[in-house]
């Protein structure tokens, strides 16, 4: 039921600056691959460094095991204790399409698992914006049951705030299940973005990843999507829109170098 569907390691991780002015972007779709790669570089390094720790590996193992048994989303937060040591929260249990971010001292990242093989959802994005605009260095990891791993990072706070206002989320629906229990679905994009996302997939045959990255750029969300490569390194994804002589449009997805 997703439309596009939902750490402190060493001191320098809290020192990189994502506070770029909106003048970085001069139009809706003109963010170049170089800009995305430059703006996301230090945050991608931070995401990779956490992914190389035993805390991250432990969190992955716990939520994957829980998801495979109970088919729900599970969430773990990362924080620091009073001595500056990296610590994990307890596992938080969600439902089939959303989770609950557990609190922990000095929280600076979280990770959750989807119940399907989809990239981050609209609910993941809006929830991340809420967190990141008050904690600009925050990182949200999302993994799938087979192990595909993504992360959302903030690259422009002003743009994220503007997007939150101009393209305000719609409340998720409430569904009553056969056993009488209710499931509250995640917030969704406004209809304009829902329609465009669906058109990118159905008409242009873009992948869900490519469609999401394209919308992140086009609507100047101030957010970049990272994906872990086969070497375990998190890199930003970029997409280029190309139209051939016959008017056929394709969306080419690539990792930053």
Coordinates of C-alpha atoms in Angstrom, one line a residue:
X1 CA 0.0 0.0 0.0
X2 CA 2.9 2.4 -0.7
X3 CA 2.8 4.9 -3.4
X4 CA 6.5 5.5 -3.4
X5 CA 6.3 3.9 0.2
X6 CA 9.0 5.0 5.7
X7 CA 24.5 7.7 13.2
X8 CA 27.6 9.6 16.3
X9 CA 30.5 7.7 15.3
X10 CA 33.4 10.2 15.5
X11 CA 33.2 13.9 16.1
X12 CA 33.4 15.1 12.5
X13 CA 30.1 13.4 11.6
X14 CA 28.3 16.2 13.4
X15 CA 30.4 18.9 11.8
X16 CA 29.5 18.6 8.1
X17 CA 27.3 21.5 7.0
X18 CA 24.2 20.9 4.9
X19 CA 22.9 24.4 5.2
X20 CA 23.2 25.4 1.6
X21 CA 21.1 28.3 0.3
X22 CA 18.3 27.7 -2.2
X23 CA 20.4 29.6 -4.8
X24 CA 22.1 26.2 -5.4
X25 CA 19.1 25.4 -7.6
X26 CA 17.9 27.7 -10.3
X27 CA 15.0 25.7 -11.6
X28 CA 12.7 22.8 -11.0
X29 CA 14.6 20.2 -12.9
X30 CA 18.1 21.7 -13.4
X31 CA 19.9 20.1 -10.4
X32 CA 23.0 18.6 -12.0
X33 CA 24.4 15.2 -11.1
X34 CA 27.5 17.1 -9.8
X35 CA 25.4 19.3 -7.5
X36 CA 23.6 16.3 -5.9
X37 CA 26.9 14.5 -5.5
X38 CA 28.6 17.5 -3.9
X39 CA 25.7 18.4 -1.6
X40 CA 25.3 14.8 -0.4
X41 CA 28.9 13.8 -0.1
X42 CA 29.6 14.3 3.6
X43 CA 26.2 12.9 4.7
X44 CA 26.8 9.9 2.5
X45 CA 30.2 9.3 4.2
X46 CA 28.5 9.6 7.6
X47 CA 25.8 7.0 6.5
X48 CA 28.5 4.7 5.3
X49 CA 30.6 5.0 8.5
X50 CA 27.6 4.0 10.7
X51 CA 26.8 1.1 8.4
X52 CA 30.3 -0.3 9.1
X53 CA 29.6 -0.5 12.9
X54 CA 28.5 -3.5 14.9
X55 CA 25.5 -1.4 16.1
X56 CA 24.2 -1.1 12.6
X57 CA 24.8 -4.8 11.9
X58 CA 23.0 -5.7 15.1
X59 CA 20.0 -3.5 14.2
X60 CA 19.8 -5.0 10.7
X61 CA 19.8 -8.5 12.1
X62 CA 17.1 -7.8 14.7
X63 CA 14.6 -6.0 12.4
X64 CA 15.1 -8.5 9.6
X65 CA 14.4 -11.4 11.9
X66 CA 11.4 -9.7 13.4
X67 CA 9.9 -8.8 10.0
X68 CA 10.3 -12.3 8.6
X69 CA 8.4 -13.7 11.6
X70 CA 5.6 -11.2 12.0
X71 CA 5.4 -9.3 8.7
X72 CA 5.4 -5.8 10.2
X73 CA 7.7 -2.9 10.1
X74 CA 10.3 -2.7 12.9
X75 CA 12.4 0.4 13.9
X76 CA 15.5 1.0 15.8
X77 CA 17.0 4.4 16.7
X78 CA 20.7 5.2 17.1
X79 CA 22.0 7.6 19.7
X80 CA 24.8 8.4 22.1
X81 CA 25.1 7.8 25.8
X82 CA 26.6 10.3 28.2
X83 CA 30.1 9.1 27.4
X84 CA 29.6 9.6 23.7
X85 CA 29.3 5.9 22.9
X86 CA 27.1 4.8 20.1
X87 CA 23.9 3.1 21.4
X88 CA 20.8 1.4 19.9
X89 CA 17.3 1.7 21.2
X90 CA 15.0 -1.2 21.8
X91 CA 13.1 -2.5 18.7
X92 CA 9.8 -0.7 18.1
X93 CA 7.0 -2.7 16.5
X94 CA 4.9 -1.0 13.8
X95 CA 2.2 -2.4 11.4
X96 CA 2.4 -3.6 7.9
X97 CA 3.1 -0.2 6.4
X98 CA 4.4 2.1 9.1
X99 CA 6.5 2.2 12.2
X100 CA 7.1 4.2 15.3
X101 CA 10.5 5.8 15.9
X102 CA 11.7 4.9 19.4
X103 CA 13.3 7.5 21.6
X104 CA 16.8 7.3 22.8
X105 CA 19.4 9.7 24.3
X106 CA 20.9 12.0 21.7
X107 CA 19.1 10.3 18.8
X108 CA 20.6 11.1 15.4
X109 CA 19.4 8.3 13.1
X110 CA 17.0 5.5 12.8
X111 CA 16.5 2.4 10.6
X112 CA 13.3 0.5 9.7
X113 CA 12.4 -2.4 7.5
X114 CA 9.7 -2.5 4.9
X115 CA 7.4 -5.4 4.4
X116 CA 7.9 -5.3 0.6
X117 CA 10.7 -4.6 -1.8
X118 CA 9.9 -0.9 -2.3
X119 CA 12.1 2.2 -1.8
X120 CA 11.2 4.9 0.8
X121 CA 7.6 5.9 0.7
X122 CA 5.9 9.3 0.9
X123 CA 5.3 8.7 4.6
X124 CA 9.0 8.0 5.1
X125 CA 9.8 11.3 3.3
X126 CA 7.4 13.5 5.2
X127 CA 8.3 12.0 8.5
X128 CA 12.0 12.5 7.7
X129 CA 11.5 16.1 6.8
X130 CA 9.8 16.7 10.2
X131 CA 12.8 15.3 11.9
X132 CA 15.5 16.7 9.7
X133 CA 14.4 20.3 9.8
X134 CA 15.1 20.3 13.5
X135 CA 18.2 18.1 13.3
X136 CA 19.8 18.8 9.9
X137 CA 22.4 16.0 10.2
X138 CA 19.8 13.3 10.9
X139 CA 19.8 10.1 8.8
X140 CA 16.9 7.8 8.1
X141 CA 17.8 4.3 6.8
X142 CA 15.2 2.1 5.1
X143 CA 15.9 -1.6 4.2
X144 CA 13.8 -4.2 2.5
X145 CA 13.4 -7.9 3.3
X146 CA 16.0 -9.0 0.8
X147 CA 18.5 -6.4 2.0
X148 CA 18.3 -3.5 -0.3
X149 CA 19.3 -0.5 1.8
X150 CA 18.5 3.2 1.3
X151 CA 18.9 6.4 3.4
X152 CA 17.3 9.8 3.3
X153 CA 19.5 12.9 4.0
X154 CA 18.9 16.6 4.1
X155 CA 20.8 18.7 1.6
X156 CA 18.8 22.0 1.8
X157 CA 16.8 22.9 4.9
X158 CA 15.1 25.9 3.3
X159 CA 13.8 23.8 0.3
X160 CA 12.6 21.1 2.6
X161 CA 10.6 23.7 4.6
X162 CA 9.1 25.1 1.4
X163 CA 8.2 21.7 0.0
X164 CA 6.5 20.8 3.3
X165 CA 4.3 23.9 2.8
X166 CA 3.8 24.0 -1.0
X167 CA 3.1 20.2 -1.2
X168 CA 1.6 19.4 2.1
X169 CA 0.9 15.8 2.9
X170 CA -2.5 14.2 2.8
X171 CA -3.5 12.2 5.8
X172 CA -3.3 8.4 5.3
X173 CA -6.5 6.5 5.3
X174 CA -7.8 4.3 8.1
X175 CA -8.7 0.7 7.1
X176 CA -10.7 -1.7 9.2
X177 CA -9.4 -5.3 8.8
X178 CA -11.6 -8.4 8.9
X179 CA -10.7 -9.1 12.5
X180 CA -12.0 -5.6 13.5
X181 CA -8.6 -4.1 14.1
X182 CA -7.7 -0.9 12.2
X183 CA -4.6 0.1 10.2
X184 CA -3.7 3.7 9.7
X185 CA -1.8 4.2 6.5
X186 CA 1.0 6.6 6.0
X187 CA 0.6 10.2 4.9
X188 CA 0.7 10.5 1.1
X189 CA 1.8 13.1 -1.5
X190 CA -0.8 15.5 -2.7
X191 CA -2.8 14.2 -5.7
X192 CA -0.7 16.1 -8.2
X193 CA 2.5 14.3 -7.1
X194 CA 0.6 10.9 -6.8
X195 CA -0.6 11.3 -10.4
X196 CA 2.9 12.2 -11.7
X197 CA 4.5 9.4 -9.8
X198 CA 2.1 6.9 -11.3
X199 CA 2.5 8.3 -14.8
X200 CA 6.3 8.0 -14.5
X201 CA 5.9 4.3 -13.8
X202 CA 3.1 3.4 -16.1
X203 CA 3.7 5.6 -19.1
X204 CA 7.5 6.1 -19.0
X205 CA 8.3 2.7 -17.4
X206 CA 10.5 4.4 -14.8
X207 CA 11.4 2.3 -11.8
X208 CA 10.0 3.4 -8.4
X209 CA 13.5 4.4 -7.4
X210 CA 13.9 6.6 -10.5
X211 CA 10.4 8.1 -10.1
X212 CA 11.0 9.0 -6.5
X213 CA 14.4 10.5 -7.2
X214 CA 13.0 12.5 -10.1
X215 CA 10.2 14.0 -7.9
X216 CA 12.8 14.8 -5.2
X217 CA 14.7 16.9 -7.7
X218 CA 11.8 18.4 -9.6
X219 CA 9.9 19.6 -6.6
X220 CA 13.0 20.8 -4.8
X221 CA 12.4 18.8 -1.6
X222 CA 15.9 19.5 -0.3
X223 CA 16.2 15.8 0.3
X224 CA 18.6 13.2 -1.4
X225 CA 18.1 9.5 -1.6
X226 CA 21.1 7.4 -0.9
X227 CA 21.4 3.7 -1.8
X228 CA 24.0 1.2 -0.5
X229 CA 26.1 -0.3 -3.3
X230 CA 27.5 -3.8 -3.4
X231 CA 30.6 -2.6 -1.6
X232 CA 28.5 -1.4 1.4
X233 CA 29.0 2.3 0.6
X234 CA 26.1 4.7 0.6
X235 CA 25.9 7.0 -2.4
X236 CA 23.3 9.4 -3.6
X237 CA 21.1 8.5 -6.5
X238 CA 20.5 10.8 -9.4
X239 CA 18.2 10.6 -12.4
X240 CA 18.4 12.2 -15.8
X241 CA 15.3 12.7 -18.0
X242 CA 16.0 12.0 -21.7
X243 CA 13.6 12.3 -24.7
X244 CA 14.5 10.8 -28.0
X245 CA 13.6 12.0 -31.5
X246 CA 10.3 10.1 -31.4
X247 CA 9.2 11.8 -28.2
X248 CA 9.8 8.8 -25.9
X249 CA 11.0 9.8 -22.5
X250 CA 13.3 7.6 -20.3
X251 CA 14.6 8.1 -16.8
X252 CA 18.2 7.0 -16.3
X253 CA 19.1 6.3 -12.7
X254 CA 22.7 6.4 -11.5
X255 CA 24.9 6.4 -8.4
X256 CA 27.1 9.5 -7.6
X257 CA 30.8 8.6 -8.2

